[in-house]
mmCIF file with all atom_site columns, C-alpha atoms in Angstrom:
data_model
loop_
_atom_site.group_PDB
_atom_site.id
_atom_site.type_symbol
_atom_site.label_atom_id
_atom_site.label_alt_id
_atom_site.label_comp_id
_atom_site.label_asym_id
_atom_site.label_entity_id
_atom_site.label_seq_id
_atom_site.pdbx_PDB_ins_code
_atom_site.Cartn_x
_atom_site.Cartn_y
_atom_site.Cartn_z
_atom_site.occupancy
_atom_site.B_iso_or_equiv
_atom_site.pdbx_formal_charge
_atom_site.auth_seq_id
_atom_site.auth_comp_id
_atom_site.auth_asym_id
_atom_site.auth_atom_id
_atom_site.pdbx_PDB_model_num
ATOM 1   C CA . ALA I 1 1   ? -55.206 32.024 -36.358 1.00 77.00 ? 96  ALA I CA 1
ATOM 2   C CA . GLN I 1 2   ? -54.075 35.613 -36.493 1.00 87.00 ? 97  GLN I CA 1
ATOM 3   C CA . LYS I 1 3   ? -56.100 38.183 -38.294 1.00 92.00 ? 98  LYS I CA 1
ATOM 4   C CA . VAL I 1 4   ? -56.375 41.942 -38.650 1.00 95.00 ? 99  VAL I CA 1
ATOM 5   C CA . THR I 1 5   ? -59.624 43.509 -39.804 1.00 96.00 ? 100 THR I CA 1
ATOM 6   C CA . GLN I 1 6   ? -59.971 47.047 -41.069 1.00 96.00 ? 101 GLN I CA 1
ATOM 7   C CA . ALA I 1 7   ? -63.643 47.209 -41.876 1.00 95.00 ? 102 ALA I CA 1
ATOM 8   C CA . GLN I 1 8   ? -63.539 50.712 -43.326 1.00 96.00 ? 103 GLN I CA 1
ATOM 9   C CA . THR I 1 9   ? -62.435 50.432 -46.923 1.00 95.00 ? 104 THR I CA 1
ATOM 10  C CA . GLU I 1 10  ? -62.531 54.136 -47.657 1.00 96.00 ? 105 GLU I CA 1
ATOM 11  C CA . ILE I 1 11  ? -63.283 57.260 -45.667 1.00 97.00 ? 106 ILE I CA 1
ATOM 12  C CA . SER I 1 12  ? -63.708 60.793 -46.969 1.00 97.00 ? 107 SER I CA 1
ATOM 13  C CA . VAL I 1 13  ? -63.596 63.799 -44.690 1.00 97.00 ? 108 VAL I CA 1
ATOM 14  C CA . VAL I 1 14  ? -63.344 67.520 -45.143 1.00 97.00 ? 109 VAL I CA 1
ATOM 15  C CA . GLU I 1 15  ? -60.178 69.195 -44.019 1.00 97.00 ? 110 GLU I CA 1
ATOM 16  C CA . LYS I 1 16  ? -60.029 69.994 -40.287 1.00 97.00 ? 111 LYS I CA 1
ATOM 17  C CA . GLU I 1 17  ? -62.468 67.240 -39.395 1.00 97.00 ? 112 GLU I CA 1
ATOM 18  C CA . ASP I 1 18  ? -61.387 64.535 -36.961 1.00 97.00 ? 113 ASP I CA 1
ATOM 19  C CA . VAL I 1 19  ? -61.351 60.986 -38.263 1.00 97.00 ? 114 VAL I CA 1
ATOM 20  C CA . THR I 1 20  ? -60.934 57.593 -36.608 1.00 98.00 ? 115 THR I CA 1
ATOM 21  C CA . LEU I 1 21  ? -59.649 54.534 -38.413 1.00 98.00 ? 116 LEU I CA 1
ATOM 22  C CA . ASP I 1 22  ? -60.683 51.238 -36.880 1.00 97.00 ? 117 ASP I CA 1
ATOM 23  C CA . CYS I 1 23  ? -58.531 48.159 -36.421 1.00 98.00 ? 118 CYS I CA 1
ATOM 24  C CA . VAL I 1 24  ? -59.662 44.893 -34.831 1.00 98.00 ? 119 VAL I CA 1
ATOM 25  C CA . TYR I 1 25  ? -57.241 42.021 -34.380 1.00 96.00 ? 120 TYR I CA 1
ATOM 26  C CA . GLU I 1 26  ? -57.331 38.345 -33.463 1.00 94.00 ? 121 GLU I CA 1
ATOM 27  C CA . THR I 1 27  ? -54.533 36.394 -31.852 1.00 91.00 ? 122 THR I CA 1
ATOM 28  C CA . ARG I 1 28  ? -54.155 33.659 -29.267 1.00 88.00 ? 123 ARG I CA 1
ATOM 29  C CA . ASP I 1 29  ? -50.756 34.915 -28.189 1.00 85.00 ? 124 ASP I CA 1
ATOM 30  C CA . THR I 1 30  ? -50.422 36.861 -24.977 1.00 85.00 ? 125 THR I CA 1
ATOM 31  C CA . THR I 1 31  ? -47.389 38.771 -26.212 1.00 85.00 ? 126 THR I CA 1
ATOM 32  C CA . TYR I 1 32  ? -47.868 40.644 -29.441 1.00 89.00 ? 127 TYR I CA 1
ATOM 33  C CA . TYR I 1 33  ? -47.231 43.957 -31.151 1.00 90.00 ? 128 TYR I CA 1
ATOM 34  C CA . LEU I 1 34  ? -49.552 46.192 -33.083 1.00 93.00 ? 129 LEU I CA 1
ATOM 35  C CA . PHE I 1 35  ? -48.493 48.695 -35.707 1.00 94.00 ? 130 PHE I CA 1
ATOM 36  C CA . TRP I 1 36  ? -49.865 51.401 -37.918 1.00 96.00 ? 131 TRP I CA 1
ATOM 37  C CA . TYR I 1 37  ? -48.277 52.287 -41.258 1.00 94.00 ? 132 TYR I CA 1
ATOM 38  C CA . LYS I 1 38  ? -49.159 55.023 -43.717 1.00 95.00 ? 133 LYS I CA 1
ATOM 39  C CA . GLN I 1 39  ? -48.922 54.475 -47.458 1.00 92.00 ? 134 GLN I CA 1
ATOM 40  C CA . PRO I 1 40  ? -49.128 57.816 -49.288 1.00 92.00 ? 135 PRO I CA 1
ATOM 41  C CA . PRO I 1 41  ? -49.837 57.985 -53.032 1.00 89.00 ? 136 PRO I CA 1
ATOM 42  C CA . SER I 1 42  ? -46.113 57.678 -53.721 1.00 87.00 ? 137 SER I CA 1
ATOM 43  C CA . GLY I 1 43  ? -46.385 54.090 -52.464 1.00 86.00 ? 138 GLY I CA 1
ATOM 44  C CA . GLU I 1 44  ? -43.830 53.732 -49.716 1.00 87.00 ? 139 GLU I CA 1
ATOM 45  C CA . LEU I 1 45  ? -44.740 52.482 -46.255 1.00 90.00 ? 140 LEU I CA 1
ATOM 46  C CA . VAL I 1 46  ? -44.194 54.936 -43.434 1.00 91.00 ? 141 VAL I CA 1
ATOM 47  C CA . PHE I 1 47  ? -43.996 53.580 -39.902 1.00 90.00 ? 142 PHE I CA 1
ATOM 48  C CA . LEU I 1 48  ? -46.277 55.458 -37.485 1.00 94.00 ? 143 LEU I CA 1
ATOM 49  C CA . ILE I 1 49  ? -46.437 53.552 -34.223 1.00 92.00 ? 144 ILE I CA 1
ATOM 50  C CA . ARG I 1 50  ? -45.741 50.282 -32.443 1.00 90.00 ? 145 ARG I CA 1
ATOM 51  C CA . ARG I 1 51  ? -47.601 49.174 -29.342 1.00 90.00 ? 146 ARG I CA 1
ATOM 52  C CA . ASN I 1 52  ? -46.961 46.042 -27.298 1.00 88.00 ? 147 ASN I CA 1
ATOM 53  C CA . SER I 1 53  ? -49.720 43.992 -25.736 1.00 89.00 ? 148 SER I CA 1
ATOM 54  C CA . PHE I 1 54  ? -48.747 44.888 -22.175 1.00 88.00 ? 149 PHE I CA 1
ATOM 55  C CA . ASP I 1 55  ? -49.030 48.602 -22.646 1.00 85.00 ? 150 ASP I CA 1
ATOM 56  C CA . GLU I 1 56  ? -52.599 49.806 -22.914 1.00 82.00 ? 151 GLU I CA 1
ATOM 57  C CA . GLN I 1 57  ? -51.824 53.453 -22.454 1.00 82.00 ? 152 GLN I CA 1
ATOM 58  C CA . ASN I 1 58  ? -53.146 55.614 -25.181 1.00 84.00 ? 153 ASN I CA 1
ATOM 59  C CA . GLU I 1 59  ? -50.559 57.509 -27.152 1.00 86.00 ? 154 GLU I CA 1
ATOM 60  C CA . ILE I 1 60  ? -50.636 60.928 -28.703 1.00 87.00 ? 155 ILE I CA 1
ATOM 61  C CA . SER I 1 61  ? -48.184 62.306 -31.231 1.00 88.00 ? 156 SER I CA 1
ATOM 62  C CA . GLY I 1 62  ? -49.149 65.696 -32.534 1.00 93.00 ? 157 GLY I CA 1
ATOM 63  C CA . ARG I 1 63  ? -52.437 65.337 -34.385 1.00 94.00 ? 158 ARG I CA 1
ATOM 64  C CA . TYR I 1 64  ? -52.271 61.544 -34.190 1.00 95.00 ? 159 TYR I CA 1
ATOM 65  C CA . SER I 1 65  ? -53.561 59.452 -31.328 1.00 94.00 ? 160 SER I CA 1
ATOM 66  C CA . TRP I 1 66  ? -54.046 55.754 -30.790 1.00 94.00 ? 161 TRP I CA 1
ATOM 67  C CA . ASN I 1 67  ? -56.513 53.942 -28.573 1.00 94.00 ? 162 ASN I CA 1
ATOM 68  C CA . PHE I 1 68  ? -55.548 50.383 -27.617 1.00 94.00 ? 163 PHE I CA 1
ATOM 69  C CA . GLN I 1 69  ? -58.313 48.339 -25.951 1.00 93.00 ? 164 GLN I CA 1
ATOM 70  C CA . LYS I 1 70  ? -57.425 44.723 -25.187 1.00 92.00 ? 165 LYS I CA 1
ATOM 71  C CA . SER I 1 71  ? -60.949 44.023 -23.978 1.00 92.00 ? 166 SER I CA 1
ATOM 72  C CA . THR I 1 72  ? -62.308 44.614 -27.473 1.00 95.00 ? 167 THR I CA 1
ATOM 73  C CA . SER I 1 73  ? -59.103 43.636 -29.363 1.00 95.00 ? 168 SER I CA 1
ATOM 74  C CA . SER I 1 74  ? -59.012 47.008 -31.028 1.00 96.00 ? 169 SER I CA 1
ATOM 75  C CA . PHE I 1 75  ? -56.261 49.455 -31.847 1.00 96.00 ? 170 PHE I CA 1
ATOM 76  C CA . ASN I 1 76  ? -57.904 52.514 -33.351 1.00 96.00 ? 171 ASN I CA 1
ATOM 77  C CA . PHE I 1 77  ? -56.154 55.496 -34.876 1.00 97.00 ? 172 PHE I CA 1
ATOM 78  C CA . THR I 1 78  ? -57.504 59.048 -34.727 1.00 96.00 ? 173 THR I CA 1
ATOM 79  C CA . ILE I 1 79  ? -56.311 61.999 -36.747 1.00 97.00 ? 174 ILE I CA 1
ATOM 80  C CA . THR I 1 80  ? -57.370 65.329 -35.285 1.00 96.00 ? 175 THR I CA 1
ATOM 81  C CA . ALA I 1 81  ? -57.918 68.328 -37.544 1.00 96.00 ? 176 ALA I CA 1
ATOM 82  C CA . SER I 1 82  ? -57.171 66.342 -40.666 1.00 96.00 ? 177 SER I CA 1
ATOM 83  C CA . GLN I 1 83  ? -55.170 67.860 -43.496 1.00 97.00 ? 178 GLN I CA 1
ATOM 84  C CA . VAL I 1 84  ? -54.993 67.116 -47.190 1.00 96.00 ? 179 VAL I CA 1
ATOM 85  C CA . VAL I 1 85  ? -51.499 65.662 -46.676 1.00 95.00 ? 180 VAL I CA 1
ATOM 86  C CA . ASP I 1 86  ? -53.060 62.972 -44.489 1.00 97.00 ? 181 ASP I CA 1
ATOM 87  C CA . SER I 1 87  ? -54.658 61.463 -47.579 1.00 97.00 ? 182 SER I CA 1
ATOM 88  C CA . ALA I 1 88  ? -53.220 57.969 -47.839 1.00 97.00 ? 183 ALA I CA 1
ATOM 89  C CA . VAL I 1 89  ? -53.939 54.321 -47.233 1.00 95.00 ? 184 VAL I CA 1
ATOM 90  C CA . TYR I 1 90  ? -53.419 53.363 -43.613 1.00 97.00 ? 185 TYR I CA 1
ATOM 91  C CA . PHE I 1 91  ? -52.555 49.825 -42.604 1.00 96.00 ? 186 PHE I CA 1
ATOM 92  C CA . CYS I 1 92  ? -52.845 48.201 -39.212 1.00 97.00 ? 187 CYS I CA 1
ATOM 93  C CA . ALA I 1 93  ? -50.574 45.193 -38.588 1.00 95.00 ? 188 ALA I CA 1
ATOM 94  C CA . LEU I 1 94  ? -50.033 42.536 -35.936 1.00 93.00 ? 189 LEU I CA 1
ATOM 95  C CA . SER I 1 95  ? -46.873 40.666 -34.968 1.00 88.00 ? 190 SER I CA 1
ATOM 96  C CA . SER I 1 96  ? -46.624 38.074 -32.247 1.00 76.00 ? 191 SER I CA 1
ATOM 97  C CA . PHE I 1 97  ? -44.097 35.844 -30.538 1.00 68.00 ? 192 PHE I CA 1
ATOM 98  C CA . PRO I 1 98  ? -44.357 32.587 -32.380 1.00 65.00 ? 193 PRO I CA 1
ATOM 99  C CA . ALA I 1 99  ? -42.623 29.325 -31.685 1.00 60.00 ? 194 ALA I CA 1
ATOM 100 C CA . SER I 1 100 ? -41.250 29.456 -35.216 1.00 60.00 ? 195 SER I CA 1
ATOM 101 C CA . GLY I 1 101 ? -39.346 32.634 -34.459 1.00 65.00 ? 196 GLY I CA 1
ATOM 102 C CA . THR I 1 102 ? -40.695 34.450 -37.478 1.00 72.00 ? 197 THR I CA 1
ATOM 103 C CA . TYR I 1 103 ? -42.044 37.837 -36.522 1.00 77.00 ? 198 TYR I CA 1
ATOM 104 C CA . LYS I 1 104 ? -43.931 38.292 -39.713 1.00 83.00 ? 199 LYS I CA 1
ATOM 105 C CA . TYR I 1 105 ? -46.523 40.996 -39.817 1.00 90.00 ? 200 TYR I CA 1
ATOM 106 C CA . ILE I 1 106 ? -50.166 40.253 -40.480 1.00 91.00 ? 201 ILE I CA 1
ATOM 107 C CA . PHE I 1 107 ? -51.623 43.255 -42.254 1.00 94.00 ? 202 PHE I CA 1
ATOM 108 C CA . GLY I 1 108 ? -55.181 44.430 -42.535 1.00 95.00 ? 203 GLY I CA 1
ATOM 109 C CA . THR I 1 109 ? -56.519 45.321 -45.950 1.00 94.00 ? 204 THR I CA 1
ATOM 110 C CA . GLY I 1 110 ? -56.067 49.011 -45.296 1.00 95.00 ? 205 GLY I CA 1
ATOM 111 C CA . THR I 1 111 ? -58.313 52.063 -45.075 1.00 96.00 ? 206 THR I CA 1
ATOM 112 C CA . ARG I 1 112 ? -58.062 54.673 -47.792 1.00 96.00 ? 207 ARG I CA 1
ATOM 113 C CA . LEU I 1 113 ? -58.453 58.135 -46.278 1.00 97.00 ? 208 LEU I CA 1
ATOM 114 C CA . LYS I 1 114 ? -59.329 61.042 -48.517 1.00 97.00 ? 209 LYS I CA 1
ATOM 115 C CA . VAL I 1 115 ? -59.137 64.482 -46.990 1.00 97.00 ? 210 VAL I CA 1
ATOM 116 C CA . LEU I 1 116 ? -60.886 67.081 -49.122 1.00 96.00 ? 211 LEU I CA 1
ATOM 117 C CA . ALA I 1 117 ? -59.872 70.712 -49.103 1.00 93.00 ? 212 ALA I CA 1
ATOM 118 C CA . ASN M 2 1   ? -28.207 56.599 -42.176 1.00 50.00 ? 86  ASN M CA 1
ATOM 119 C CA . ALA M 2 2   ? -29.748 55.252 -45.333 1.00 69.00 ? 87  ALA M CA 1
ATOM 120 C CA . GLY M 2 3   ? -33.024 53.415 -45.070 1.00 88.00 ? 88  GLY M CA 1
ATOM 121 C CA . VAL M 2 4   ? -34.007 50.188 -46.758 1.00 93.00 ? 89  VAL M CA 1
ATOM 122 C CA . MET M 2 5   ? -33.309 50.388 -50.463 1.00 94.00 ? 90  MET M CA 1
ATOM 123 C CA . GLN M 2 6   ? -35.066 48.499 -53.186 1.00 96.00 ? 91  GLN M CA 1
ATOM 124 C CA . ASN M 2 7   ? -34.412 48.459 -56.881 1.00 95.00 ? 92  ASN M CA 1
ATOM 125 C CA . PRO M 2 8   ? -35.710 48.764 -59.371 1.00 96.00 ? 93  PRO M CA 1
ATOM 126 C CA . ARG M 2 9   ? -38.664 50.843 -58.247 1.00 95.00 ? 94  ARG M CA 1
ATOM 127 C CA . HIS M 2 10  ? -40.625 49.839 -61.321 1.00 96.00 ? 95  HIS M CA 1
ATOM 128 C CA . LEU M 2 11  ? -40.128 46.726 -63.401 1.00 97.00 ? 96  LEU M CA 1
ATOM 129 C CA . VAL M 2 12  ? -41.978 45.700 -66.532 1.00 98.00 ? 97  VAL M CA 1
ATOM 130 C CA . ARG M 2 13  ? -41.718 42.164 -67.814 1.00 97.00 ? 98  ARG M CA 1
ATOM 131 C CA . ARG M 2 14  ? -43.474 40.150 -70.490 1.00 97.00 ? 99  ARG M CA 1
ATOM 132 C CA . ARG M 2 15  ? -45.054 36.848 -69.622 1.00 97.00 ? 100 ARG M CA 1
ATOM 133 C CA . GLY M 2 16  ? -42.442 34.129 -69.378 1.00 97.00 ? 101 GLY M CA 1
ATOM 134 C CA . GLN M 2 17  ? -39.528 36.400 -68.522 1.00 98.00 ? 102 GLN M CA 1
ATOM 135 C CA . GLU M 2 18  ? -37.667 36.486 -65.231 1.00 98.00 ? 103 GLU M CA 1
ATOM 136 C CA . ALA M 2 19  ? -37.932 39.236 -62.639 1.00 98.00 ? 104 ALA M CA 1
ATOM 137 C CA . ARG M 2 20  ? -35.171 39.962 -60.129 1.00 98.00 ? 105 ARG M CA 1
ATOM 138 C CA . LEU M 2 21  ? -35.950 42.310 -57.270 1.00 98.00 ? 106 LEU M CA 1
ATOM 139 C CA . ARG M 2 22  ? -33.226 43.591 -54.990 1.00 98.00 ? 107 ARG M CA 1
ATOM 140 C CA . CYS M 2 23  ? -33.322 44.735 -51.391 1.00 97.00 ? 108 CYS M CA 1
ATOM 141 C CA . SER M 2 24  ? -30.510 46.308 -49.410 1.00 96.00 ? 109 SER M CA 1
ATOM 142 C CA . PRO M 2 25  ? -31.353 46.397 -45.705 1.00 94.00 ? 110 PRO M CA 1
ATOM 143 C CA . MET M 2 26  ? -30.635 49.263 -43.383 1.00 91.00 ? 111 MET M CA 1
ATOM 144 C CA . LYS M 2 27  ? -27.110 49.470 -42.083 1.00 89.00 ? 112 LYS M CA 1
ATOM 145 C CA . GLY M 2 28  ? -26.682 47.114 -39.173 1.00 85.00 ? 113 GLY M CA 1
ATOM 146 C CA . HIS M 2 29  ? -29.704 45.018 -40.106 1.00 88.00 ? 114 HIS M CA 1
ATOM 147 C CA . SER M 2 30  ? -29.139 41.374 -40.940 1.00 88.00 ? 115 SER M CA 1
ATOM 148 C CA . HIS M 2 31  ? -32.698 40.128 -41.289 1.00 91.00 ? 116 HIS M CA 1
ATOM 149 C CA . VAL M 2 32  ? -34.958 40.662 -44.262 1.00 94.00 ? 117 VAL M CA 1
ATOM 150 C CA . TYR M 2 33  ? -38.653 40.026 -44.845 1.00 94.00 ? 118 TYR M CA 1
ATOM 151 C CA . TRP M 2 34  ? -40.361 40.109 -48.235 1.00 97.00 ? 119 TRP M CA 1
ATOM 152 C CA . TYR M 2 35  ? -44.045 40.969 -48.624 1.00 96.00 ? 120 TYR M CA 1
ATOM 153 C CA . ARG M 2 36  ? -46.318 41.171 -51.641 1.00 97.00 ? 121 ARG M CA 1
ATOM 154 C CA . GLN M 2 37  ? -49.136 43.673 -52.075 1.00 93.00 ? 122 GLN M CA 1
ATOM 155 C CA . LEU M 2 38  ? -51.670 42.832 -54.731 1.00 90.00 ? 123 LEU M CA 1
ATOM 156 C CA . PRO M 2 39  ? -53.714 45.742 -56.099 1.00 83.00 ? 124 PRO M CA 1
ATOM 157 C CA . GLU M 2 40  ? -56.149 47.143 -53.540 1.00 79.00 ? 125 GLU M CA 1
ATOM 158 C CA . GLU M 2 41  ? -55.029 44.637 -50.892 1.00 83.00 ? 126 GLU M CA 1
ATOM 159 C CA . GLY M 2 42  ? -52.876 44.587 -47.787 1.00 86.00 ? 127 GLY M CA 1
ATOM 160 C CA . LEU M 2 43  ? -49.382 43.188 -47.651 1.00 93.00 ? 128 LEU M CA 1
ATOM 161 C CA . LYS M 2 44  ? -48.898 39.442 -47.402 1.00 94.00 ? 129 LYS M CA 1
ATOM 162 C CA . PHE M 2 45  ? -45.801 37.821 -45.953 1.00 93.00 ? 130 PHE M CA 1
ATOM 163 C CA . MET M 2 46  ? -43.695 35.813 -48.360 1.00 95.00 ? 131 MET M CA 1
ATOM 164 C CA . VAL M 2 47  ? -40.324 34.913 -46.878 1.00 95.00 ? 132 VAL M CA 1
ATOM 165 C CA . TYR M 2 48  ? -37.971 35.693 -44.014 1.00 92.00 ? 133 TYR M CA 1
ATOM 166 C CA . LEU M 2 49  ? -34.221 35.466 -44.436 1.00 92.00 ? 134 LEU M CA 1
ATOM 167 C CA . GLN M 2 50  ? -31.081 35.997 -42.465 1.00 91.00 ? 135 GLN M CA 1
ATOM 168 C CA . LYS M 2 51  ? -27.691 36.197 -44.094 1.00 89.00 ? 136 LYS M CA 1
ATOM 169 C CA . GLU M 2 52  ? -27.189 32.951 -46.059 1.00 90.00 ? 137 GLU M CA 1
ATOM 170 C CA . ASN M 2 53  ? -30.279 31.379 -44.495 1.00 91.00 ? 138 ASN M CA 1
ATOM 171 C CA . ILE M 2 54  ? -33.941 31.092 -45.373 1.00 93.00 ? 139 ILE M CA 1
ATOM 172 C CA . ILE M 2 55  ? -35.732 30.993 -42.044 1.00 89.00 ? 140 ILE M CA 1
ATOM 173 C CA . ASP M 2 56  ? -39.372 30.901 -43.110 1.00 90.00 ? 141 ASP M CA 1
ATOM 174 C CA . GLU M 2 57  ? -40.687 30.674 -46.653 1.00 92.00 ? 142 GLU M CA 1
ATOM 175 C CA . SER M 2 58  ? -44.205 29.633 -45.741 1.00 90.00 ? 143 SER M CA 1
ATOM 176 C CA . GLY M 2 59  ? -45.694 32.522 -47.721 1.00 92.00 ? 144 GLY M CA 1
ATOM 177 C CA . MET M 2 60  ? -43.837 31.858 -50.946 1.00 94.00 ? 145 MET M CA 1
ATOM 178 C CA . PRO M 2 61  ? -45.635 30.274 -53.887 1.00 94.00 ? 146 PRO M CA 1
ATOM 179 C CA . LYS M 2 62  ? -44.289 26.773 -54.333 1.00 90.00 ? 147 LYS M CA 1
ATOM 180 C CA . GLU M 2 63  ? -43.187 27.288 -57.910 1.00 94.00 ? 148 GLU M CA 1
ATOM 181 C CA . ARG M 2 64  ? -41.285 29.971 -59.798 1.00 97.00 ? 149 ARG M CA 1
ATOM 182 C CA . PHE M 2 65  ? -40.432 32.064 -56.720 1.00 97.00 ? 150 PHE M CA 1
ATOM 183 C CA . SER M 2 66  ? -37.132 31.977 -54.852 1.00 97.00 ? 151 SER M CA 1
ATOM 184 C CA . ALA M 2 67  ? -35.247 34.234 -52.490 1.00 97.00 ? 152 ALA M CA 1
ATOM 185 C CA . GLU M 2 68  ? -31.720 34.559 -51.241 1.00 96.00 ? 153 GLU M CA 1
ATOM 186 C CA . PHE M 2 69  ? -29.712 36.779 -48.954 1.00 95.00 ? 154 PHE M CA 1
ATOM 187 C CA . PRO M 2 70  ? -26.017 36.178 -49.580 1.00 93.00 ? 155 PRO M CA 1
ATOM 188 C CA . LYS M 2 71  ? -23.229 36.986 -47.193 1.00 91.00 ? 156 LYS M CA 1
ATOM 189 C CA . GLU M 2 72  ? -22.321 39.950 -49.339 1.00 91.00 ? 157 GLU M CA 1
ATOM 190 C CA . GLY M 2 73  ? -24.761 42.016 -51.327 1.00 93.00 ? 158 GLY M CA 1
ATOM 191 C CA . PRO M 2 74  ? -28.503 42.573 -51.348 1.00 95.00 ? 159 PRO M CA 1
ATOM 192 C CA . SER M 2 75  ? -31.316 40.140 -50.832 1.00 97.00 ? 160 SER M CA 1
ATOM 193 C CA . ILE M 2 76  ? -32.802 38.969 -54.124 1.00 98.00 ? 161 ILE M CA 1
ATOM 194 C CA . LEU M 2 77  ? -36.362 37.887 -54.815 1.00 98.00 ? 162 LEU M CA 1
ATOM 195 C CA . ARG M 2 78  ? -36.502 36.029 -58.113 1.00 98.00 ? 163 ARG M CA 1
ATOM 196 C CA . ILE M 2 79  ? -39.630 35.228 -60.053 1.00 98.00 ? 164 ILE M CA 1
ATOM 197 C CA . GLN M 2 80  ? -39.177 32.930 -62.994 1.00 97.00 ? 165 GLN M CA 1
ATOM 198 C CA . GLN M 2 81  ? -41.550 32.716 -65.965 1.00 97.00 ? 166 GLN M CA 1
ATOM 199 C CA . VAL M 2 82  ? -43.686 35.565 -64.731 1.00 97.00 ? 167 VAL M CA 1
ATOM 200 C CA . VAL M 2 83  ? -47.434 35.553 -65.289 1.00 97.00 ? 168 VAL M CA 1
ATOM 201 C CA . ARG M 2 84  ? -49.916 38.426 -65.189 1.00 95.00 ? 169 ARG M CA 1
ATOM 202 C CA . GLY M 2 85  ? -50.991 37.432 -61.692 1.00 94.00 ? 170 GLY M CA 1
ATOM 203 C CA . ASP M 2 86  ? -47.496 38.259 -60.426 1.00 96.00 ? 171 ASP M CA 1
ATOM 204 C CA . SER M 2 87  ? -48.165 41.955 -61.073 1.00 96.00 ? 172 SER M CA 1
ATOM 205 C CA . ALA M 2 88  ? -47.965 43.534 -57.642 1.00 96.00 ? 173 ALA M CA 1
ATOM 206 C CA . ALA M 2 89  ? -45.867 45.710 -55.381 1.00 95.00 ? 174 ALA M CA 1
ATOM 207 C CA . TYR M 2 90  ? -43.124 43.799 -53.603 1.00 97.00 ? 175 TYR M CA 1
ATOM 208 C CA . PHE M 2 91  ? -41.829 45.257 -50.371 1.00 96.00 ? 176 PHE M CA 1
ATOM 209 C CA . CYS M 2 92  ? -38.912 44.224 -48.286 1.00 95.00 ? 177 CYS M CA 1
ATOM 210 C CA . ALA M 2 93  ? -38.390 45.108 -44.662 1.00 94.00 ? 178 ALA M CA 1
ATOM 211 C CA . SER M 2 94  ? -35.324 44.785 -42.508 1.00 92.00 ? 179 SER M CA 1
ATOM 212 C CA . THR M 2 95  ? -34.659 44.410 -38.808 1.00 88.00 ? 180 THR M CA 1
ATOM 213 C CA . THR M 2 96  ? -31.694 43.913 -36.556 1.00 82.00 ? 181 THR M CA 1
ATOM 214 C CA . GLY M 2 97  ? -33.069 40.482 -35.766 1.00 70.00 ? 182 GLY M CA 1
ATOM 215 C CA . SER M 2 98  ? -32.948 40.899 -32.022 1.00 60.00 ? 183 SER M CA 1
ATOM 216 C CA . GLY M 2 99  ? -36.448 39.580 -31.548 1.00 59.00 ? 184 GLY M CA 1
ATOM 217 C CA . THR M 2 100 ? -39.877 40.740 -30.589 1.00 54.00 ? 185 THR M CA 1
ATOM 218 C CA . THR M 2 101 ? -38.857 44.312 -29.940 1.00 58.00 ? 186 THR M CA 1
ATOM 219 C CA . ASP M 2 102 ? -37.848 44.803 -33.528 1.00 73.00 ? 187 ASP M CA 1
ATOM 220 C CA . THR M 2 103 ? -39.772 47.116 -35.766 1.00 81.00 ? 188 THR M CA 1
ATOM 221 C CA . GLN M 2 104 ? -39.625 46.241 -39.419 1.00 87.00 ? 189 GLN M CA 1
ATOM 222 C CA . TYR M 2 105 ? -38.589 49.149 -41.601 1.00 89.00 ? 190 TYR M CA 1
ATOM 223 C CA . PHE M 2 106 ? -39.860 48.946 -45.119 1.00 92.00 ? 191 PHE M CA 1
ATOM 224 C CA . GLY M 2 107 ? -38.281 49.872 -48.387 1.00 92.00 ? 192 GLY M CA 1
ATOM 225 C CA . PRO M 2 108 ? -40.130 51.891 -51.044 1.00 92.00 ? 193 PRO M CA 1
ATOM 226 C CA . GLY M 2 109 ? -41.211 48.763 -52.882 1.00 95.00 ? 194 GLY M CA 1
ATOM 227 C CA . THR M 2 110 ? -40.785 47.445 -56.414 1.00 97.00 ? 195 THR M CA 1
ATOM 228 C CA . ARG M 2 111 ? -43.810 47.621 -58.619 1.00 96.00 ? 196 ARG M CA 1
ATOM 229 C CA . LEU M 2 112 ? -43.821 44.730 -61.030 1.00 97.00 ? 197 LEU M CA 1
ATOM 230 C CA . THR M 2 113 ? -46.012 44.883 -64.097 1.00 97.00 ? 198 THR M CA 1
ATOM 231 C CA . VAL M 2 114 ? -46.342 41.798 -66.256 1.00 97.00 ? 199 VAL M CA 1
ATOM 232 C CA . LEU M 2 115 ? -47.592 42.444 -69.761 1.00 95.00 ? 200 LEU M CA 1
#
């Protein structure tokens, strides 16, 4: 079975602090994709990153960075020098290569990040 | 290049009425996924459609829910005889359908409230 676990329900930090959001996944597939999406208070889903299972290089995009560790089945997301505008719910998701051909996403329950001024 | 469009953004229905949610995929995208987000939860897959075809509806409730994606026009998610438990945000996502390399791009969602 496929599963995504985001154990942190809610995190509060003070502006300019660094924060890491954890994501642990389960899948039996050898080919899969991992994603992070941001859901600001307005409610839409904003795509942040996609990572495939064969690429374990860490990625950095501005203040955002992602750490993919196959050995621990984790795909953690770090925001450096957080800002109030980072306040949102962040979702980690998994998609694999199923025999059915349906690349549905399996979402975690999300982590609500509150950045306080 | 317009993104995925959903309408209405907010929909209020009384118990027993029908709800029709519309999704227009991104230009060039011919595959649509529908997800449901219950309050304080993550998104759950409902159905996957290509033009004129339902490919996977394993996440759809067996009764009252249906989906279509006609050759022309938006994809429609229909909920008949709504109940309070149907109150949720419904998101659609579209892809080109080329396979595993696709990223699903999500619409802004429709928030359904059942009174």
